[in-house]
Coordinates of C-alpha atoms in Angstrom, one line a residue:
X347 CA -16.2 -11.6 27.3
X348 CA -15.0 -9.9 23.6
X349 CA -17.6 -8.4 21.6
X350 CA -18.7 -10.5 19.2
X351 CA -17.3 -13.6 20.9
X352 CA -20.3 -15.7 19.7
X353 CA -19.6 -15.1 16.0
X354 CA -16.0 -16.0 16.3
X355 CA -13.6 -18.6 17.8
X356 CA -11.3 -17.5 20.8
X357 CA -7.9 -17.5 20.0
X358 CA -6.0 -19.5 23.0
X359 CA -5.3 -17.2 26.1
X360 CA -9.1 -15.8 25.3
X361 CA -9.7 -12.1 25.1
X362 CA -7.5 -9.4 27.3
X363 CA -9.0 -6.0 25.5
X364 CA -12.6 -5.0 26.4
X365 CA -12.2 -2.0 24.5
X366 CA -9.4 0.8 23.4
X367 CA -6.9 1.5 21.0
X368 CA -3.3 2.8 20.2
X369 CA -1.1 5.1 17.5
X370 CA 1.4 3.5 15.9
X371 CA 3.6 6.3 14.5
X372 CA 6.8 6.8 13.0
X373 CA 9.9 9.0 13.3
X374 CA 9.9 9.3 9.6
X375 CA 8.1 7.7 6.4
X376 CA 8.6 3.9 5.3
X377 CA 9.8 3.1 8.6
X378 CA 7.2 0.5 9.1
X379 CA 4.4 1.7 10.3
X380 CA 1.8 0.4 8.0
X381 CA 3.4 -3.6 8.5
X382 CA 3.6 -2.7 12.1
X383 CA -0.2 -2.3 12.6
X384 CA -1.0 -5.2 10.7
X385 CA 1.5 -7.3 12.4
X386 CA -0.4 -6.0 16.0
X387 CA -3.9 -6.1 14.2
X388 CA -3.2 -9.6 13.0
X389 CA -1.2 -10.9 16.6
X390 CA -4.6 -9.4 18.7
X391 CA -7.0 -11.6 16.3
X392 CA -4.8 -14.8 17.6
X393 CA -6.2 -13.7 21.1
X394 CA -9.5 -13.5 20.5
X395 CA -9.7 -9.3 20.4
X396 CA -12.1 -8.1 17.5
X397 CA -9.8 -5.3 16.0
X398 CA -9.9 -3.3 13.3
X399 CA -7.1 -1.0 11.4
X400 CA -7.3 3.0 11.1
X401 CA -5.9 5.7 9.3
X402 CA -7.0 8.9 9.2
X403 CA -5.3 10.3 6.3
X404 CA -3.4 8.6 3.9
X405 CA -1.7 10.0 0.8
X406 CA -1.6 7.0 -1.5
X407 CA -1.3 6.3 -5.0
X408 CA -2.1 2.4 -3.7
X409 CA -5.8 2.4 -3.1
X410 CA -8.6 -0.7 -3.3
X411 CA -11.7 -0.9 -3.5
X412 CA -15.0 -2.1 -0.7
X413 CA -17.3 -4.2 -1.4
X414 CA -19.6 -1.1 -0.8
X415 CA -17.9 0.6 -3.7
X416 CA -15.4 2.9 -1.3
X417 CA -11.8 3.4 -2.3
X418 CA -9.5 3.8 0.5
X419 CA -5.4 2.9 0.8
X420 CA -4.2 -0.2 0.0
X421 CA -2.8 -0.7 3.1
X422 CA -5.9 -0.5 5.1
X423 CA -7.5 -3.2 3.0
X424 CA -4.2 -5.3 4.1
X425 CA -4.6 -4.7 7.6
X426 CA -8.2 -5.2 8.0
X427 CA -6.9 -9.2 6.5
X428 CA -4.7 -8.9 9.1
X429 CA -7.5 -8.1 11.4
X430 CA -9.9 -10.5 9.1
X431 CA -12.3 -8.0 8.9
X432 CA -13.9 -6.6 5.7
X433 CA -11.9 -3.7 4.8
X434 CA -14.6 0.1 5.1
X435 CA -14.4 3.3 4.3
X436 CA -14.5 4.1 8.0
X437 CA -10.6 2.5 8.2
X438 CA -9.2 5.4 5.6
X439 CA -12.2 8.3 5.9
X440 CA -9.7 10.6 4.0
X441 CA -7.3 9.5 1.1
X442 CA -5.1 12.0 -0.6
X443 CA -3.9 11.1 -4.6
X444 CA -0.9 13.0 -5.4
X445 CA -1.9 14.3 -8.9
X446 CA 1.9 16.7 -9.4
X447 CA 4.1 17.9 -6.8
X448 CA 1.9 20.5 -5.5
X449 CA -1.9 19.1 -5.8
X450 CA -3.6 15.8 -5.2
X451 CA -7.3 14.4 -5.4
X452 CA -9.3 14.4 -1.9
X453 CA -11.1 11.4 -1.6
X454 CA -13.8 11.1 1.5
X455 CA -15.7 8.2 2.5
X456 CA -14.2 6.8 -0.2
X457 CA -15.4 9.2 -2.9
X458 CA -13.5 11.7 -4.2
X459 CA -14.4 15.2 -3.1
X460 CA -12.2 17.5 -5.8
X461 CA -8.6 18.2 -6.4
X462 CA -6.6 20.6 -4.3
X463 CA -3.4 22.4 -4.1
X464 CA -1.2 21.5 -0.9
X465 CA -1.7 24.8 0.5
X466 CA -5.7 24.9 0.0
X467 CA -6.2 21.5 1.6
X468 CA -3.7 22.5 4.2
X469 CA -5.3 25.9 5.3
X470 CA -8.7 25.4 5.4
X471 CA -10.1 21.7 4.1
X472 CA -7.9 19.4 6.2
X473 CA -10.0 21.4 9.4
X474 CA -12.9 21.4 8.3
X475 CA -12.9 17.2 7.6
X476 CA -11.3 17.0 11.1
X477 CA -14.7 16.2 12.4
X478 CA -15.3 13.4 9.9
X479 CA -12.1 12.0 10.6
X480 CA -13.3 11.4 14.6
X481 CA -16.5 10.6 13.7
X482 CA -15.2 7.8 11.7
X483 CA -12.6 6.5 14.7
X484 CA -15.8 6.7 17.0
X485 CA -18.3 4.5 15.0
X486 CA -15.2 1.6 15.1
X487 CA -14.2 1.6 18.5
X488 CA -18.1 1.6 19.0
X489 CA -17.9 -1.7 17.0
X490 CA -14.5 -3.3 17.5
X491 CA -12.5 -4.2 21.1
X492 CA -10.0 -2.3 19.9
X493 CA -8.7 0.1 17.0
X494 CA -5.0 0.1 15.9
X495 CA -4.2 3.0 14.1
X496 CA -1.5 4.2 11.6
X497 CA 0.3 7.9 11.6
X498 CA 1.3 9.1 8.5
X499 CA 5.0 10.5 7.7
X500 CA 6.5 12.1 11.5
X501 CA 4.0 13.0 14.6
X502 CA 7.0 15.8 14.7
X503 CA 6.4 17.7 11.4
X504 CA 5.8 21.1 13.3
X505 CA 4.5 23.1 10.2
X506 CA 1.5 20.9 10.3
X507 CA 0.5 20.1 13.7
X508 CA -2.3 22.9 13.5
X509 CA -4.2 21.0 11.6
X510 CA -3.1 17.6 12.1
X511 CA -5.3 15.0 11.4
X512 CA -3.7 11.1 11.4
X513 CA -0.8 11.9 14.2
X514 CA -1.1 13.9 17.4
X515 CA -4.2 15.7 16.3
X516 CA -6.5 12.4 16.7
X517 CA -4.7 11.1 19.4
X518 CA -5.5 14.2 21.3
X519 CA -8.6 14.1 20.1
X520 CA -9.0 10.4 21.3
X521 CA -6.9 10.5 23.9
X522 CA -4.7 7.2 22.2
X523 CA -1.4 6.4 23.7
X524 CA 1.5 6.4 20.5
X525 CA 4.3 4.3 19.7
X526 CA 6.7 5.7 17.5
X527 CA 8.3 2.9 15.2
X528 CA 11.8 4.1 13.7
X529 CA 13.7 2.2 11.0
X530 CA 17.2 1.6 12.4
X531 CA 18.2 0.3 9.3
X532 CA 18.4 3.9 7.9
X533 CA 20.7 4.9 10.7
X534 CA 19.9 7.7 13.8
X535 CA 17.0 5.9 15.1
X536 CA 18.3 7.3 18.8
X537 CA 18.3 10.3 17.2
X538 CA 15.4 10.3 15.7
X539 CA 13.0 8.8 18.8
X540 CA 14.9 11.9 21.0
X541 CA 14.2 14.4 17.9
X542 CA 10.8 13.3 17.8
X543 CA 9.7 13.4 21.4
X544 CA 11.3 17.0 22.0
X545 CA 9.7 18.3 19.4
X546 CA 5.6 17.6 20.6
X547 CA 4.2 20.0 22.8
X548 CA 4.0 19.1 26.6
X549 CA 0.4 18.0 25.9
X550 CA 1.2 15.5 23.0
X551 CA 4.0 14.0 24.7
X552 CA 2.1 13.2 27.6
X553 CA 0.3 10.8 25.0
X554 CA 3.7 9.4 23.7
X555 CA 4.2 5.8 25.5
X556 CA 7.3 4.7 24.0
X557 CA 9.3 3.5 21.0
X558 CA 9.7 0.4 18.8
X559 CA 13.0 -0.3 16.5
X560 CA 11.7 -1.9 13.0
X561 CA 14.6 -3.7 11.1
X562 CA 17.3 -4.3 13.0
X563 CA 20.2 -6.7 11.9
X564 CA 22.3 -8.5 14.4
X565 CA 23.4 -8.9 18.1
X566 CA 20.7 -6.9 19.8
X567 CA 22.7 -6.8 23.3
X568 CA 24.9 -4.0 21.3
X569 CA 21.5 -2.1 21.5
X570 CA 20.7 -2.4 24.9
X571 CA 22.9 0.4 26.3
X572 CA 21.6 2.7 23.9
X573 CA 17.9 2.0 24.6
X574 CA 18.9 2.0 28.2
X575 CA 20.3 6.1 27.8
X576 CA 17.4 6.9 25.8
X577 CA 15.2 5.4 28.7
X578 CA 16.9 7.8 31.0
X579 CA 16.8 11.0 28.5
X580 CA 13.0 10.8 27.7
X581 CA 11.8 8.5 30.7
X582 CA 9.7 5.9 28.0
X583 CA 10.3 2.9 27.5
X584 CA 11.4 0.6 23.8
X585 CA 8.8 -2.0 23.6
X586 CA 10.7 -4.4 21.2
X587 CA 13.4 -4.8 18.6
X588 CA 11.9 -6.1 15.7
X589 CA 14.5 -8.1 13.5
X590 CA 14.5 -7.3 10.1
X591 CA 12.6 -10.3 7.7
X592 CA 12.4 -9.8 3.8
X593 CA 9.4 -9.8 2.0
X594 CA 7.1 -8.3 4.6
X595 CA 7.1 -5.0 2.5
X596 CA 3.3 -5.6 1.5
X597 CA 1.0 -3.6 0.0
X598 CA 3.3 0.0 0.1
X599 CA 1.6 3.3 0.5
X600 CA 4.3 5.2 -1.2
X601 CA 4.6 4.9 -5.2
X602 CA 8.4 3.9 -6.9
X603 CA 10.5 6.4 -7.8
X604 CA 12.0 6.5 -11.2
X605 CA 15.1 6.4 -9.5
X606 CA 14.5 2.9 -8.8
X607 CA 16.0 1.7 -11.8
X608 CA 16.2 -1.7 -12.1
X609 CA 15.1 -2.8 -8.7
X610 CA 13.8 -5.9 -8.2
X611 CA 10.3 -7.0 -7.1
X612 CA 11.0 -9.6 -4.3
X613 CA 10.7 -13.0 -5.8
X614 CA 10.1 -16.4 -4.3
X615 CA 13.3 -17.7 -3.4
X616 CA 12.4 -21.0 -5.4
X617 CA 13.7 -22.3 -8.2
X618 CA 11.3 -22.5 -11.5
X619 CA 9.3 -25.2 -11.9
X620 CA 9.6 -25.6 -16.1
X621 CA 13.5 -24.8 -17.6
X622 CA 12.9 -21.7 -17.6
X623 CA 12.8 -18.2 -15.9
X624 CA 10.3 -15.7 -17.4
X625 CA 11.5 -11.8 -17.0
X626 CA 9.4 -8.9 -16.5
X627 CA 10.1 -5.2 -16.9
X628 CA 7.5 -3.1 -15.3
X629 CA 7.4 0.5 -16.9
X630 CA 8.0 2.8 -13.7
X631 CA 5.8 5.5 -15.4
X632 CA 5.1 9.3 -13.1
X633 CA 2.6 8.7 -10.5
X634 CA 2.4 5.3 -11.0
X635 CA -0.5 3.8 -9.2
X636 CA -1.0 0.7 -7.6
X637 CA 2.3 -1.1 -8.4
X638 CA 1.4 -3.8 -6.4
X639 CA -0.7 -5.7 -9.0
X640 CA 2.4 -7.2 -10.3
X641 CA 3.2 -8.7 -6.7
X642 CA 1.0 -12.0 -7.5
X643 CA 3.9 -12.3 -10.4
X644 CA 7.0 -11.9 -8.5
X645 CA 5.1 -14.4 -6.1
X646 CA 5.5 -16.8 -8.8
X647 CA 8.8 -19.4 -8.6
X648 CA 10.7 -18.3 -11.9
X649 CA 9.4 -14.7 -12.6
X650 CA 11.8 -11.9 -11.9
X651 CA 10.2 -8.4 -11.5
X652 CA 12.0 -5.5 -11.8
X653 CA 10.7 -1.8 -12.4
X654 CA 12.4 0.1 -15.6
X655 CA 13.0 3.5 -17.0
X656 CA 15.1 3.2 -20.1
X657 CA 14.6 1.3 -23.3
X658 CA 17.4 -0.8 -23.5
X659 CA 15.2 -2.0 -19.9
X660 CA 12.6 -3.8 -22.2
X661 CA 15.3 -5.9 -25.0
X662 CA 15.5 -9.4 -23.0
X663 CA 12.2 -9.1 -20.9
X664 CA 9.9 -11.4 -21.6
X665 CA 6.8 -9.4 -20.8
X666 CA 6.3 -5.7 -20.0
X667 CA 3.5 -4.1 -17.8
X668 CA 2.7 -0.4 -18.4
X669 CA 0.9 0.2 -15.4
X670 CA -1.9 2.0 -13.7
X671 CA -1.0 5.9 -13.3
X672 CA -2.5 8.8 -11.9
X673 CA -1.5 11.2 -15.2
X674 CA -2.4 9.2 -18.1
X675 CA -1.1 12.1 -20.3
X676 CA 1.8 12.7 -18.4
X677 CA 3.1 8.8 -18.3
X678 CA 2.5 8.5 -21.9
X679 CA 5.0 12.2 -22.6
X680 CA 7.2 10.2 -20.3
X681 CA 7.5 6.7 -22.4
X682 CA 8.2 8.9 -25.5
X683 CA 10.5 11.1 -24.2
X684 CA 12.5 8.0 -23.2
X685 CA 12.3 5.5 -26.1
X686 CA 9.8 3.6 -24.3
X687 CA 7.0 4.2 -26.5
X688 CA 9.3 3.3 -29.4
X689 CA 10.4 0.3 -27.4
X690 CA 6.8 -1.0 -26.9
X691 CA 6.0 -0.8 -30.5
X692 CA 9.0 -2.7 -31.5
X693 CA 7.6 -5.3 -29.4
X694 CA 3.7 -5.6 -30.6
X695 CA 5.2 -5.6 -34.1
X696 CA 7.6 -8.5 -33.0
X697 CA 5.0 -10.6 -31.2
X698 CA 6.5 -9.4 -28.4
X699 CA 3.9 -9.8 -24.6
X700 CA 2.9 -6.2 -23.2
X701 CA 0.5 -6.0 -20.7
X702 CA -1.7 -2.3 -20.0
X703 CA -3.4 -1.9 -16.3
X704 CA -6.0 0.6 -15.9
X705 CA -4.2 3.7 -17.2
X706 CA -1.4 2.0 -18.2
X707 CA -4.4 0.1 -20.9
X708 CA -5.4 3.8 -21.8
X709 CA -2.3 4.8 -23.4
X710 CA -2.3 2.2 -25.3
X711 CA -5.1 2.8 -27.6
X712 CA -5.8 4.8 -30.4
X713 CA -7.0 8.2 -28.3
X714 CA -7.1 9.7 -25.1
X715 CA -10.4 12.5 -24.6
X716 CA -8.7 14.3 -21.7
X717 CA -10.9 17.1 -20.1
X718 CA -10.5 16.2 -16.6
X719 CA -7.0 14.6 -15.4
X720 CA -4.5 16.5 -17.6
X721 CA -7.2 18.9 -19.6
X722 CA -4.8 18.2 -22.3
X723 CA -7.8 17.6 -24.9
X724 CA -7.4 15.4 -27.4
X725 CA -4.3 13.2 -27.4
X726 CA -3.2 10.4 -29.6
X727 CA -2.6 7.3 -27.9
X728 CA 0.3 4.6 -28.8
X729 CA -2.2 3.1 -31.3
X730 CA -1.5 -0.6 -30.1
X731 CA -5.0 -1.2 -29.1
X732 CA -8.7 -0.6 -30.4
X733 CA -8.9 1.7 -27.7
X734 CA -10.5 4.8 -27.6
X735 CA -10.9 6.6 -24.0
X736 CA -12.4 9.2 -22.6
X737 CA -12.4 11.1 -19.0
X738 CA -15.0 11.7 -17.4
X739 CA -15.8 13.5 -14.0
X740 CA -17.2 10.7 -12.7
X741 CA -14.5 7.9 -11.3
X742 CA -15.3 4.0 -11.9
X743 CA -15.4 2.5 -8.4
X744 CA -16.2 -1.1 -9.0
X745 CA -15.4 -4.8 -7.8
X746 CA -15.2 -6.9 -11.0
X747 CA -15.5 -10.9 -11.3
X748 CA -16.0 -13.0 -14.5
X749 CA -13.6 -15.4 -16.4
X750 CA -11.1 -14.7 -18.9
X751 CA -8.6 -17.1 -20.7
X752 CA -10.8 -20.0 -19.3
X753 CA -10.3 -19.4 -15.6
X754 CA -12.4 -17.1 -13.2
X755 CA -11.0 -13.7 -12.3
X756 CA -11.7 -11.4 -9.4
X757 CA -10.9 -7.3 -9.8
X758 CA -11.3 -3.8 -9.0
X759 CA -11.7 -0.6 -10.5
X760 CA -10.3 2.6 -10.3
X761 CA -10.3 5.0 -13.4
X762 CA -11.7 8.1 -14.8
X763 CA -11.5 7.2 -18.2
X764 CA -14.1 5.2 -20.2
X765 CA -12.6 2.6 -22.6
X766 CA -14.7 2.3 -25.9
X767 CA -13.2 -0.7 -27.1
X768 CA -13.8 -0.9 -30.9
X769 CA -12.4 -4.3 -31.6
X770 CA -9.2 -6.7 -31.4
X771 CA -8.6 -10.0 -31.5
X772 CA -10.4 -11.6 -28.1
X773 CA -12.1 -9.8 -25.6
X774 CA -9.6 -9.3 -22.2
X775 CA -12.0 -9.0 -19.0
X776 CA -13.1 -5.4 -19.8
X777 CA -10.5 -4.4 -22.6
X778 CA -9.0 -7.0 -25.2
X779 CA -5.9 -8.6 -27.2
X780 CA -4.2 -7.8 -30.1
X781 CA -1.7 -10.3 -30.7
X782 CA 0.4 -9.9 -27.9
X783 CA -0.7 -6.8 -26.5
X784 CA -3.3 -7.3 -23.5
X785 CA -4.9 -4.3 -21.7
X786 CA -7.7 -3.9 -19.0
X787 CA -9.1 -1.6 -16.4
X788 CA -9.2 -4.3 -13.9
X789 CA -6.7 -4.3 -11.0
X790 CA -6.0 -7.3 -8.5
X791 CA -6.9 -10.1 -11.6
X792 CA -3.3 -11.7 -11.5
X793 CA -4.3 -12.4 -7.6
X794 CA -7.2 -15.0 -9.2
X795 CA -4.4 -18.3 -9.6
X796 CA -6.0 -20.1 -12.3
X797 CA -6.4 -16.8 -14.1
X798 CA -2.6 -15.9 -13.8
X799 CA -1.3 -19.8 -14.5
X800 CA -3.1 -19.6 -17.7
X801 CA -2.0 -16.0 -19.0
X802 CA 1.5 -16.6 -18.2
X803 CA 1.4 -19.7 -19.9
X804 CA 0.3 -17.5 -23.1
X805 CA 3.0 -15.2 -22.6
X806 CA 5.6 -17.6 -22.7
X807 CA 4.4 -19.2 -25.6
X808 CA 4.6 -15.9 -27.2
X809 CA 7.9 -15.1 -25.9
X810 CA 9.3 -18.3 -26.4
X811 CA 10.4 -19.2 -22.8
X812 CA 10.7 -22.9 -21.7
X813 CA 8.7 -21.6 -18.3
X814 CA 6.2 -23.2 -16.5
X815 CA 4.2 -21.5 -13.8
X816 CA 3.8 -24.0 -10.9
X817 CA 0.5 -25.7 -10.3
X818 CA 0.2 -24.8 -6.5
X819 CA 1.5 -21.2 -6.5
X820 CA -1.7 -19.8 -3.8
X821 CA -1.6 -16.1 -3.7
X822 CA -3.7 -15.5 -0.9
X823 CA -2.2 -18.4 1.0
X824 CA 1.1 -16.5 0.7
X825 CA -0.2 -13.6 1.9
X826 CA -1.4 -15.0 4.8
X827 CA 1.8 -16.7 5.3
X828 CA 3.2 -12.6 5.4
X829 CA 0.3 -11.7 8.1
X830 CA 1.5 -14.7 10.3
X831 CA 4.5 -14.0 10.1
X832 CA 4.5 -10.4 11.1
X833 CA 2.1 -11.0 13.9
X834 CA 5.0 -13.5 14.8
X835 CA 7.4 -10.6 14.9
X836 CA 5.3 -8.9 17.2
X837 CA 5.0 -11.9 19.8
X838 CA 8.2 -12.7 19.4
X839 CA 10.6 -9.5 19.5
X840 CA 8.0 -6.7 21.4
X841 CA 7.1 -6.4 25.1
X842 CA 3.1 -7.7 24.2
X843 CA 2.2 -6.9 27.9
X844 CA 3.1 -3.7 27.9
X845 CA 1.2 -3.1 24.6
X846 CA -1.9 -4.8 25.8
X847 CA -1.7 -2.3 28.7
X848 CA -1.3 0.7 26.7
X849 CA -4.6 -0.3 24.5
X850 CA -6.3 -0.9 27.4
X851 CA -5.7 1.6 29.8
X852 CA -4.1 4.2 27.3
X853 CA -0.7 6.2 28.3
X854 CA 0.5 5.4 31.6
X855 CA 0.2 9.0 33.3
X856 CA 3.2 11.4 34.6
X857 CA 5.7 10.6 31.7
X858 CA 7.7 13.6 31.5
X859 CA 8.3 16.1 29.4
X860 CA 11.3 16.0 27.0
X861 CA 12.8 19.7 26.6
X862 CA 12.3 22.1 24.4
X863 CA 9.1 20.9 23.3
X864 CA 7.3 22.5 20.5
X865 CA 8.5 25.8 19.1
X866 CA 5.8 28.5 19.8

């Protein structure tokens, strides 16, 4: 029987996993890793198995929040829904928060520990919390039938196996059989699951089961005799093609690159429900942080998303969102380098919607105290808010709920800097309105239905749009409907035996080894 049979339903077929787990890695970054687990985390659930999500190290500008106060990646907190399990620090013990190209915030247990440069937490830290990391994957498979955990970036990035921590290093250390995932949509996946392979030492490929192609489009008997030769080069088997299906793309680890200009949020391909459409422009600001909050509006029939760097971005959209940012100080350089700060006051003095999250909110006051982010002192803000904030050591870790605009509202928080809001013409959950300028702290609140259905209603009357949010639009349903439908993926299009076998029993012994191996 599954642990923890009696507090759950059996999915049909019953429980198959007593206990175990498995690695999903990747031959490269983005090539599906993190909707991978979720869509195995999710398709064990169905069968009755009590499973819960890993990752050992995640470098993340996408983080949530526990209900214990813990911020770990976003990404874990999506696939411990998929596993319907409360998301825990113990999922993400270490998150890494890219604060420049050459330092990033360590957070531990959910806490952040200090900020480091690459090469400090690379020679000494990331060994030292090596411990904590197995610790962590110990206390869950204690708890859960079975673990599925995430790699991060390439099992085969050679200058840092020594003190690898989320690919080979805690397989080793557990002793979890790997499935690298590669993204044939970028081209060379072949390549890359060869490349990978003959890169690990003799030891880690001993742990290395097999392969999984993510994204494919078309006639998969034209892949057949290519996973057939790369069968007989490394001896492992492929799993399972997994189709490509837009809109699975949830809950990204990675932030949006500038160079993004103009891309597009994935909508709901329905049409509007009032006359209307209802355009937003979301500021693609430097180390933009958890992007994702504007996903419950792209979810929307009738609202078109799309991420902007230029001025001439912000003329016919119908609301702007500056959002949450890891350099406060830094984005707001960024918006008047370009126009953008320009561009935004243009718009409070028209009547114009803008919308501030988290930091995003803190440029848009009056002044920014920054001692601790930036150390950039005193810096005026855009002065379209009542705002004055001020960073301190500390970081706000908090799970928000009230009402606002006559609906209730559900939130978290993530921020250094502490808003002194010093007037304005309503109160907006914990910042205000000015017109048609909104700003909070609180991530996640478009998520709450009512609470979105009634601000977008106010920002089209502002902007003048025809546009009607639709009365059943269920976030959280829709999510849900994502979750399904990557589980179905998995049943569907991978070799589910074979996988069950692998968590249970681990790596199948005597695979061979895949010349040269690791360079010595």
């Amino acid at each position: 029987m599954c642990r923890g049979a009696a507090r759950r339903r059996a999915a049909p077929g019953g429980c198959a996993v007593t206990g175990g787990g498995l690695l999903v890695a990747g031959t490269t970054s983005d090539a599906g890793k993190s909707v991978v687990t979720a869509g195995i985390c999710r398709w064990l659930v169905r069968r009755g198995v009590s499973v819960a999500p890993f990752k050992g190290q995640n470098m993340s500008l996408n983080s949530f929040v526990t209900r214990e106060g813990a911020e770990i990646g976003r990404a874990q907190a999506m696939q411990a829904q998929a596993a319907r399990v409360e998301p825990s620090a113990l999922m993400n013990p270490v998150l890494l928060k890219p604060g420049g190209e050459r330092s990033s915030q360590v957070v531990l247990l959910g806490r952040p520990l200090g900020e480091l440069s690459a090469r400090g937490y690379h020679g000494g830290k990331q060994a030292e919390l090596f411990g904590t990391v197995v610790d962590c994957l110990a206390e869950l498979r204690r708890t859960y039938d079975a673990v599925i955990c995430e790699g991060a970036g390439s099992p085969a990035e050679i200058n840092l196996r020594r003190t690898d921590l989320v690919n080979m290093g805690i397989a080793r250390a557990a002793r979890l059989p790997v499935v690298v995932v590669g993204d044939i949509d970028r081209g060379g996946v072949f390549a890359s699951f060869f490349g990978t392979t003959a890169l690990l030492s003799a030891e880690d490929q001993a742990l290395v089961a097999g392969y999984l192609v993510n994204k494919f489009r078309g006639d998969v008997s034209l892949l057949e005799p290519g996973l057939r030769m790369l069968r007989d080069l490394t001896g492992r088997d492929t799993f399972g093609v997994l189709p490509f299906r837009p809109g699975l793309g949830i809950d990204e680890e990675d932030g949006m690159a500038v160079s993004l200009r103009g891309a597009v949020r994935e909508s709901r391909l329905a049409e509007p429900f009032g006359e209307e459409v209802l355009r937003v422009a979301v500021c693609a600001v430097p180390l933009m942080s958890n992007f994702t909050d504007v996903d419950a509006l792209a979810a929307e029939p009738g609202v078109v998303v799309r991420f902007v760097d230029r001025a001439a971005d912000l003329v016919d959209a119908d609301l702007v969102v500056v959002p949450g940012t890891r350099g406060t100080v830094r984005a707001l350089e960024w918006l008047r380098e370009r126009g953008l700060a320009d561009a935004l006051a243009r718009r409070a003095a028209e009547g114009r919607p803008v919308l501030g999250i988290c930091g995003g909110f803190q440029l848009l006051g009056e002044l920014i105290e920054d001692e601790v982010e930036s150390r950039a002192g005193t810096v005026a803000g855009l002065g379209l808010l009542p705002v004055r904030v001020r960073f301190a050591r500390g970081k706000t870790l908090a799970r928000p709920s009230g009402t606002a605009l006559g609906e209730a509202v559900d939130g978290y928080e993530i921020h250094h800097g502490v808003a002194e809001v010093r007037g304005g013409d309503e109160p907006f959950l914990d910042g205000c309105r000015v017109g048609s300028v909104w700003g909070t702290h609180w991530h996640g609140s478009l998520e709450s239905d009512g609470f979105r259905r009634a601000f977008l209603r106010r920002v089209a009357a502002q902007a003048g749009r025809r546009f009607v949010p639709a009365p059943d639009t269920e976030f959280g349903a829709l999510r849900e409907e994502q979750l399904e439908a990557l589980a179905d993926l998995v049943e569907e299009h991978a070799d589910t035996r074979a996988l069950l076998r692998l968590i249970e029993r681990g790596a199948p012994p005597g695979l061979p080894f895949v010349p040269p191996g690791a360079p010595g």
